[in-house]
Short mmCIF file of C-alpha atoms and ligand atoms in Angstrom, two decimals:
data_model
loop_
_atom_site.label_atom_id
_atom_site.label_comp_id
_atom_site.label_asym_id
_atom_site.label_seq_id
_atom_site.Cartn_x
_atom_site.Cartn_y
_atom_site.Cartn_z
CA UNK A 19 -11.37 -8.56 9.49
CA UNK A 20 -7.69 -9.20 10.19
CA UNK A 21 -6.36 -8.13 13.55
CA UNK A 22 -2.66 -8.54 14.16
CA UNK A 23 -1.42 -8.09 17.72
CA UNK A 24 2.18 -7.91 18.92
CA UNK A 25 3.46 -10.11 16.14
CA UNK A 26 7.15 -11.09 16.10
CA UNK A 27 9.16 -13.02 13.55
CA UNK A 28 12.91 -13.47 13.94
CA UNK A 29 15.23 -15.17 11.49
CA UNK A 30 18.04 -16.88 13.33
CA UNK A 31 21.25 -16.62 11.36
CA UNK A 32 24.73 -17.84 12.18
CA UNK A 33 26.13 -14.44 13.10
CA UNK A 34 23.08 -12.51 14.20
CA UNK A 35 19.33 -12.58 14.42
CA UNK A 36 17.06 -10.48 12.25
CA UNK A 37 13.86 -9.18 13.79
CA UNK A 38 12.07 -9.10 10.44
CA UNK A 39 8.72 -8.38 12.13
CA UNK A 40 9.07 -6.57 15.43
CA UNK A 41 6.03 -6.19 17.68
CA UNK A 42 3.63 -5.35 14.85
CA UNK A 43 -0.02 -4.63 15.61
CA UNK A 44 -2.42 -3.78 12.78
CA UNK A 45 -6.16 -3.84 12.27
CA UNK A 46 -7.24 -4.37 8.66
CA UNK A 47 -10.92 -3.67 8.17
CA UNK A 48 -13.37 -5.75 6.19
CA UNK A 49 -13.63 -4.59 2.57
CA UNK A 50 -10.79 -2.08 2.62
CA UNK A 51 -7.63 -1.81 0.56
CA UNK A 52 -4.82 -1.62 3.08
CA UNK A 53 -1.36 -0.60 1.91
CA UNK A 54 1.94 -1.50 3.56
CA UNK A 55 4.91 0.52 2.36
CA UNK A 56 8.57 0.34 3.28
CA UNK A 57 12.04 0.14 1.78
CA UNK A 58 13.68 -3.13 0.84
CA UNK A 59 14.28 -5.28 3.90
CA UNK A 60 11.70 -3.48 6.07
CA UNK A 61 9.86 -6.75 6.70
CA UNK A 62 6.81 -6.27 4.48
CA UNK A 63 6.90 -9.67 2.77
CA UNK A 64 7.64 -11.43 6.04
CA UNK A 65 4.66 -9.71 7.66
CA UNK A 66 2.18 -10.70 4.94
CA UNK A 67 3.63 -14.19 4.78
CA UNK A 68 2.80 -14.44 8.48
CA UNK A 69 -0.84 -13.62 7.72
CA UNK A 70 -1.26 -16.91 5.84
CA UNK A 71 1.42 -18.62 7.96
CA UNK A 72 3.83 -19.24 5.10
CA UNK A 73 6.12 -17.86 7.81
CA UNK A 74 5.70 -18.97 11.41
CA UNK A 75 5.79 -16.10 13.88
CA UNK A 76 7.41 -16.69 17.28
CA UNK A 77 4.78 -14.79 19.18
CA UNK A 78 1.69 -12.67 18.76
CA UNK A 79 -1.84 -13.30 17.56
CA UNK A 80 -3.66 -12.95 14.27
CA UNK A 81 -7.46 -12.93 14.31
CA UNK A 82 -9.23 -13.54 11.03
CA UNK A 83 -12.94 -12.94 10.85
CA UNK A 84 -14.88 -16.17 10.36
CA UNK A 85 -11.83 -18.28 11.11
CA UNK A 86 -10.72 -17.57 14.66
CA UNK A 87 -7.65 -16.35 16.45
CA UNK A 88 -4.28 -17.94 15.83
CA UNK A 89 -1.74 -17.52 18.61
CA UNK A 90 1.91 -18.17 17.96
CA UNK A 91 4.09 -19.42 20.79
CA UNK A 92 7.74 -20.11 19.94
CA UNK A 93 6.76 -21.16 16.44
CA UNK A 94 3.87 -23.39 17.53
CA UNK A 95 0.39 -22.33 16.45
CA UNK A 96 -2.81 -22.50 18.48
CA UNK A 97 -6.27 -21.79 17.15
CA UNK A 98 -9.01 -20.47 19.36
CA UNK A 99 -12.64 -20.08 18.50
CA UNK A 100 -15.30 -19.07 20.96
CA UNK A 101 -12.77 -19.06 23.80
CA UNK A 102 -11.66 -22.67 23.29
CA UNK A 103 -8.05 -23.08 22.26
CA UNK A 104 -6.48 -26.09 20.54
CA UNK A 105 -3.35 -26.85 18.58
CA UNK A 106 -3.71 -25.72 14.99
CA UNK A 107 -3.88 -28.73 12.67
CA UNK A 108 -2.70 -29.02 9.06
CA UNK A 109 -6.35 -29.11 8.01
CA UNK A 110 -6.95 -25.80 9.85
CA UNK A 111 -3.93 -24.34 8.07
CA UNK A 112 -5.22 -25.47 4.65
CA UNK A 113 -8.65 -24.03 5.43
CA UNK A 114 -7.07 -20.72 6.43
CA UNK A 115 -4.93 -20.56 3.29
CA UNK A 116 -7.96 -21.23 1.12
CA UNK A 117 -9.63 -18.13 2.53
CA UNK A 118 -6.63 -15.94 1.61
CA UNK A 119 -5.42 -15.50 -1.98
CA UNK A 120 -1.97 -14.17 -2.83
CA UNK A 121 -0.26 -12.59 -5.83
CA UNK A 122 3.44 -11.85 -6.36
CA UNK A 123 5.84 -9.63 -8.29
CA UNK A 124 6.87 -12.39 -10.68
CA UNK A 125 3.41 -13.93 -11.11
CA UNK A 126 4.50 -17.52 -10.23
CA UNK A 127 2.51 -19.08 -13.09
CA UNK A 128 3.01 -22.62 -14.39
CA UNK A 129 4.77 -22.04 -17.73
CA UNK A 130 3.80 -25.41 -19.20
CA UNK A 131 0.11 -25.00 -18.49
CA UNK A 132 -2.38 -22.87 -20.39
CA UNK A 133 -4.08 -19.86 -18.89
CA UNK A 134 -7.16 -22.00 -18.31
CA UNK A 135 -5.20 -24.72 -16.49
CA UNK A 136 -3.28 -22.19 -14.41
CA UNK A 137 -6.52 -20.73 -13.12
CA UNK A 138 -8.13 -24.16 -12.69
CA UNK A 139 -5.17 -25.46 -10.69
CA UNK A 140 -6.36 -24.50 -7.17
CA UNK A 141 -9.80 -25.97 -7.96
CA UNK A 142 -8.40 -29.46 -8.55
CA UNK A 143 -8.81 -30.60 -4.96
CA UNK A 144 -11.99 -28.80 -4.07
CA UNK A 145 -14.35 -31.60 -5.10
CA UNK A 146 -15.80 -29.68 -8.06
CA UNK A 147 -16.44 -31.73 -11.23
CA UNK A 148 -15.08 -30.87 -14.68
CA UNK A 149 -18.10 -28.83 -15.75
CA UNK A 150 -18.21 -26.87 -12.50
CA UNK A 151 -14.50 -26.08 -12.81
CA UNK A 152 -15.04 -24.96 -16.39
CA UNK A 153 -17.87 -22.66 -15.36
CA UNK A 154 -15.82 -21.18 -12.51
CA UNK A 155 -12.75 -20.59 -14.71
CA UNK A 156 -14.88 -18.95 -17.39
CA UNK A 157 -16.37 -16.65 -14.79
CA UNK A 158 -12.86 -15.73 -13.52
CA UNK A 159 -11.56 -15.15 -17.06
CA UNK A 160 -14.41 -12.73 -17.57
CA UNK A 161 -13.71 -11.02 -14.26
CA UNK A 162 -10.11 -10.27 -15.24
CA UNK A 163 -11.01 -9.57 -18.87
CA UNK A 164 -8.94 -12.37 -20.43
CA UNK A 165 -11.63 -14.49 -22.08
CA UNK A 166 -9.75 -14.54 -25.40
CA UNK A 167 -6.53 -15.87 -23.80
CA UNK A 168 -7.87 -19.04 -22.20
CA UNK A 169 -5.86 -21.45 -24.35
CA UNK A 170 -2.54 -19.64 -24.62
CA UNK A 171 0.58 -20.21 -22.50
CA UNK A 172 2.03 -17.64 -20.04
CA UNK A 173 5.02 -16.84 -22.31
CA UNK A 174 2.56 -15.55 -24.92
CA UNK A 175 1.23 -12.93 -22.50
CA UNK A 176 2.38 -9.45 -21.48
CA UNK A 177 3.35 -8.81 -17.86
CA UNK A 178 0.02 -7.16 -17.11
CA UNK A 179 -1.87 -10.11 -18.64
CA UNK A 180 0.21 -12.58 -16.62
CA UNK A 181 -0.70 -10.72 -13.44
CA UNK A 182 -4.37 -10.89 -14.46
CA UNK A 183 -4.04 -14.67 -14.74
CA UNK A 184 -2.38 -14.75 -11.32
CA UNK A 185 -5.22 -12.67 -9.87
CA UNK A 186 -7.84 -15.01 -11.38
CA UNK A 187 -5.99 -18.01 -9.95
CA UNK A 188 -5.74 -16.37 -6.52
CA UNK A 189 -9.49 -15.78 -6.57
CA UNK A 190 -10.42 -19.28 -7.81
CA UNK A 191 -11.33 -20.53 -4.37
CA UNK A 192 -13.37 -17.39 -3.60
CA UNK A 193 -11.15 -16.06 -0.80
CA UNK A 194 -12.27 -13.09 1.29
CA UNK A 195 -8.78 -11.60 1.38
CA UNK A 196 -6.19 -11.01 -1.32
CA UNK A 197 -2.56 -10.35 -0.37
CA UNK A 198 -0.56 -8.57 -3.04
CA UNK A 199 3.22 -8.60 -2.61
CA UNK A 200 4.73 -6.04 -5.02
CA UNK A 201 2.29 -7.22 -7.72
CA UNK A 202 2.91 -4.20 -9.92
CA UNK A 203 6.65 -3.79 -9.34
CA UNK A 204 7.63 -5.62 -12.53
CA UNK A 205 5.09 -3.79 -14.69
CA UNK A 206 5.30 -0.63 -16.79
CA UNK A 207 3.21 2.39 -15.72
CA UNK A 208 0.24 1.58 -17.99
CA UNK A 209 0.04 -2.05 -16.88
CA UNK A 210 0.46 -0.94 -13.25
CA UNK A 211 -2.48 1.41 -13.61
CA UNK A 212 -4.65 -1.25 -15.19
CA UNK A 213 -3.83 -3.84 -12.50
CA UNK A 214 -4.53 -1.32 -9.72
CA UNK A 215 -7.78 -0.45 -11.46
CA UNK A 216 -8.69 -4.15 -11.57
CA UNK A 217 -7.88 -4.57 -7.87
CA UNK A 218 -10.08 -1.60 -7.00
CA UNK A 219 -12.89 -3.06 -9.13
CA UNK A 220 -12.60 -6.44 -7.39
CA UNK A 221 -12.59 -4.70 -4.01
CA UNK A 222 -15.76 -2.89 -5.01
CA UNK A 223 -17.60 -5.69 -6.82
CA UNK A 224 -16.73 -8.62 -4.57
CA UNK A 225 -16.16 -6.74 -1.32
CA UNK A 226 -12.71 -8.30 -1.37
CA UNK A 227 -10.35 -7.11 1.38
CA UNK A 228 -6.96 -6.40 -0.21
CA UNK A 229 -3.56 -5.95 1.42
CA UNK A 230 -1.12 -4.27 -0.96
CA UNK A 231 2.59 -4.32 -0.21
CA UNK A 232 4.74 -1.94 -2.16
CA UNK A 233 7.79 0.29 -2.02
CA UNK A 234 6.09 2.86 -4.29
CA UNK A 235 4.03 5.64 -2.77
CA UNK A 236 2.31 6.13 -6.15
CA UNK A 237 0.67 2.71 -5.72
CA UNK A 238 -0.60 3.63 -2.25
CA UNK A 239 -1.85 6.97 -3.52
CA UNK A 240 -3.71 5.33 -6.37
CA UNK A 241 -5.26 2.35 -4.67
CA UNK A 242 -5.18 2.21 -0.88
CA UNK A 243 -7.70 3.47 1.69
CA UNK A 244 -5.31 3.22 4.63
CA UNK A 245 -1.59 2.70 4.87
CA UNK A 246 1.03 1.48 7.31
CA UNK A 247 4.68 2.49 6.93
CA UNK A 248 7.25 -0.14 7.92
CA UNK A 249 10.87 0.40 8.89
CA UNK A 250 13.20 -2.20 10.44
CA UNK A 251 10.40 -4.64 11.14
CA UNK A 252 8.18 -2.09 12.87
CA UNK A 253 5.12 -0.15 11.83
CA UNK A 254 6.24 3.44 12.39
CA UNK A 255 3.20 5.27 11.05
CA UNK A 256 -0.32 4.33 10.10
CA UNK A 257 -3.46 6.10 8.96
CA UNK A 258 -5.91 7.16 6.34
CA UNK A 259 -3.94 7.56 3.06
CA UNK A 260 -5.00 11.16 2.48
CA UNK A 261 -4.02 12.21 6.00
CA UNK A 262 -0.69 10.44 5.81
CA UNK A 263 0.04 12.22 2.51
CA UNK A 264 -1.09 15.59 3.80
CA UNK A 265 0.59 15.37 7.23
CA UNK A 266 3.38 12.79 7.22
CA UNK A 267 4.91 12.53 10.71
CA UNK A 268 8.01 10.32 10.47
CA UNK A 269 11.09 11.18 8.41
CA UNK A 270 10.72 7.98 6.37
CA UNK A 271 7.08 8.79 5.62
CA UNK A 272 8.04 12.31 4.52
CA UNK A 273 10.61 10.76 2.18
CA UNK A 274 8.01 8.46 0.65
CA UNK A 275 5.50 11.26 0.24
CA UNK A 276 8.10 13.53 -1.36
CA UNK A 277 9.21 10.76 -3.71
CA UNK A 278 5.81 10.76 -5.36
CA UNK A 279 5.17 14.51 -5.32
CA UNK A 280 6.16 17.03 -7.99
CA UNK A 281 7.21 19.37 -5.16
CA UNK A 282 10.34 17.31 -4.57
CA UNK A 283 11.67 18.93 -7.77
CA UNK A 284 12.33 22.06 -5.71
CA UNK A 285 15.60 20.49 -4.55
CA UNK A 286 16.76 20.26 -8.17
CA UNK A 287 15.69 23.84 -8.84
CA UNK A 288 17.57 25.03 -5.76
CA UNK A 289 20.65 22.99 -6.71
CA UNK A 290 20.76 24.54 -10.19
CA UNK A 291 20.09 27.98 -8.66
CA UNK A 292 16.90 28.34 -10.69
CA UNK A 293 15.23 29.07 -7.35
CA UNK A 294 16.98 30.61 -4.33
CA UNK A 295 16.45 29.92 -0.68
CA UNK A 296 15.83 33.33 0.89
CA UNK A 297 16.88 34.07 4.43
CA UNK A 298 16.24 37.82 4.54
CA UNK A 299 13.60 39.19 6.90
CA UNK A 300 11.58 40.62 4.04
CA UNK A 301 11.88 37.69 1.60
CA UNK A 302 11.28 34.03 2.31
CA UNK A 303 10.83 30.87 0.30
CA UNK A 304 7.80 29.06 1.65
CA UNK A 305 6.04 25.79 1.03
CA UNK A 306 2.25 25.73 1.27
CA UNK A 307 0.22 22.55 1.49
CA UNK A 308 -3.45 22.86 0.61
CA UNK A 309 -5.63 19.98 1.82
CA UNK A 310 -9.17 19.12 0.63
CA UNK A 311 -10.88 22.07 2.34
CA UNK A 312 -8.42 24.71 1.23
CA UNK A 313 -7.99 23.58 -2.39
CA UNK A 314 -9.80 25.91 -4.77
CA UNK A 315 -9.93 28.96 -2.47
CA UNK A 316 -8.38 32.16 -3.79
CA UNK A 317 -6.10 32.40 -0.74
CA UNK A 318 -2.99 33.59 -2.58
CA UNK A 319 -4.63 36.66 -4.11
CA UNK A 320 -6.42 37.37 -0.85
CA UNK A 321 -3.16 37.31 1.08
CA UNK A 322 -1.37 39.64 -1.28
CA UNK A 323 -4.31 42.07 -1.22
CA UNK A 324 -4.86 41.99 2.55
CA UNK A 325 -1.26 42.05 3.72
CA UNK A 326 0.47 43.90 0.93
CA UNK A 327 2.90 41.08 0.19
CA UNK A 328 4.03 39.70 -3.17
CA UNK A 329 3.72 35.98 -3.73
CA UNK A 330 5.68 34.64 -6.66
CA UNK A 331 5.12 30.96 -7.38
CA UNK A 332 8.24 28.85 -8.07
CA UNK A 333 6.60 25.44 -8.24
CA UNK A 334 3.07 24.13 -7.90
CA UNK A 335 1.59 20.68 -7.90
CA UNK A 336 -1.84 19.17 -7.42
CA UNK A 337 -2.01 15.49 -6.55
CA UNK A 338 -5.05 13.29 -6.46
CA UNK A 339 -4.83 11.12 -3.36
CA UNK A 340 -7.63 8.65 -2.64
CA UNK A 341 -9.76 10.57 -5.10
CA UNK A 342 -9.31 14.01 -3.46
CA UNK A 343 -7.08 16.91 -4.41
CA UNK A 344 -3.96 17.71 -2.42
CA UNK A 345 -2.19 20.85 -3.55
CA UNK A 346 1.29 22.16 -2.90
CA UNK A 347 2.93 25.46 -3.81
CA UNK A 348 6.46 26.67 -3.29
CA UNK A 349 6.61 30.43 -3.54
CA UNK A 350 8.71 33.45 -2.76
CA UNK A 351 6.90 35.80 -0.41
CA UNK A 352 8.17 39.34 0.04
CA UNK A 353 7.05 42.40 1.95
CA UNK A 354 7.47 43.97 5.38
CA UNK A 355 8.48 41.31 7.94
CA UNK A 356 5.36 42.05 9.99
CA UNK A 357 3.17 41.59 6.91
CA UNK A 358 4.86 38.31 6.00
CA UNK A 359 4.15 37.09 9.53
CA UNK A 360 0.48 38.05 9.26
CA UNK A 361 0.20 36.47 5.82
CA UNK A 362 1.61 33.18 7.18
CA UNK A 363 -0.89 33.32 10.05
CA UNK A 364 -3.71 33.92 7.58
CA UNK A 365 -2.73 30.82 5.57
CA UNK A 366 -2.55 28.73 8.71
CA UNK A 367 -5.92 29.97 9.94
CA UNK A 368 -7.39 28.84 6.62
CA UNK A 369 -6.11 25.28 6.94
CA UNK A 370 -2.98 25.72 4.83
CA UNK A 371 0.19 24.19 6.19
CA UNK A 372 3.14 26.58 5.88
CA UNK A 373 6.80 25.72 6.05
CA UNK A 374 9.60 28.23 5.61
CA UNK A 375 12.37 26.63 3.53
CA UNK A 376 15.85 27.22 4.95
CA UNK A 377 19.31 26.35 3.66
CA UNK A 378 20.03 22.69 4.21
N1 ATP B 22 14.08 -16.79 4.95
C1 ATP B 22 14.84 -15.84 5.49
N2 ATP B 22 15.95 -16.14 6.19
C2 ATP B 22 16.69 -15.18 6.76
N3 ATP B 22 16.42 -13.88 6.69
C3 ATP B 22 15.34 -13.50 6.01
C4 ATP B 22 14.48 -14.45 5.36
N4 ATP B 22 13.47 -13.79 4.75
C5 ATP B 22 13.69 -12.48 5.00
N5 ATP B 22 14.79 -12.30 5.75
C6 ATP B 22 15.32 -11.01 6.25
O1 ATP B 22 14.29 -10.34 6.94
C7 ATP B 22 14.28 -8.95 6.64
C8 ATP B 22 12.94 -8.56 6.06
O2 ATP B 22 12.81 -9.16 4.79
P1 ATP B 22 11.51 -9.01 3.88
O3 ATP B 22 11.66 -9.86 2.70
O4 ATP B 22 10.31 -9.22 4.74
O5 ATP B 22 11.58 -7.45 3.48
P2 ATP B 22 10.71 -6.65 2.44
O6 ATP B 22 10.27 -5.42 3.14
O7 ATP B 22 9.67 -7.51 1.83
O8 ATP B 22 11.81 -6.24 1.35
P3 ATP B 22 11.68 -6.12 -0.27
O9 ATP B 22 11.04 -4.79 -0.52
O10 ATP B 22 13.10 -6.16 -0.73
O11 ATP B 22 10.87 -7.26 -0.76
C9 ATP B 22 15.46 -8.72 5.72
O12 ATP B 22 16.54 -8.28 6.50
C10 ATP B 22 15.73 -10.08 5.13
O13 ATP B 22 17.07 -10.22 4.80
MG1 MG B 23 9.35 -8.20 -0.09
#
């Protein structure tokens, strides 16, 4: 659907250059919800702004299904379709932007226009007549569940309702792709959940491909199918959301995963000495991660029966990631060193990831 290859975007500043997007390659599939996560300044907004060429990359290509491949060369854009390449015209650019909707953290609504007029705005220059526009806006209002707000102004709406208006406006021209740049970051948890629910519904109902940028792992966990992690302009990790949560590889990814997991509370419990890190041969503090296949098995009781060890749970947490359970337990395991070793092997053989927690 969207294939990004070796994309680079540098901001030239007086003192130094910033490689905001550094050799990024990504393949976003048709009909998926693709998440991009990273800390502030990682280059997320710049990357998505390159997808609709609000930012001009220096080099790299972006292929968009049904549109063609755009190649950037020192800020100039070339469009190729069926192997023929030409300079990209303003009309090409407008056509591309019409096939990609975008929503933002602060909604970007027109305060002096009603909800109806905000949504109708992008339809002004599409050649539709008044009645056709009315029909389209009514359909969009229904889609985002705001039929009763058509004549009010943005300042009479809650944050979540404003974002619904922005979503309807972004979809007015029936784009195939929706880019969402921190669309839930200014919302409270309930409104966030309802907007993510709406995005998932639109993805399902309309087959809309959605790219969600966020700095919150909870958003990825709730809504995305796949995720890319960005750091310093680069994509450092990428994969199926469940797998990334279950087996994060990079330090930054581990940090993000921990930030949204109840297991991160172990650090607080250790700091207040409510739980101790054990370094003796016959007592260890261990972390167990149970993925889909292992969740629900009675492995703990089996281990203590088979290997004559005691397992005392300090902290446990079950997350739902992409609709499947992901469990974590932090426990004290005690017994003969040989038995502890065998118990750990048993867990690992049954698909449980085991980590012995040591003093920092
Ligand atoms: N127009 C610009 N001119 C100069 N530098 C810029 C410009 N836009 C972004 N940058 C720089 O590029 C880097 C990436 O910025 P970007 O906005 O893409 O990050 P981000 O991941 O979206 O961050 P945030 O989570 O804070 O929105 C930052 O170092 C930023 O300062
Ligand atoms: Mg940003």
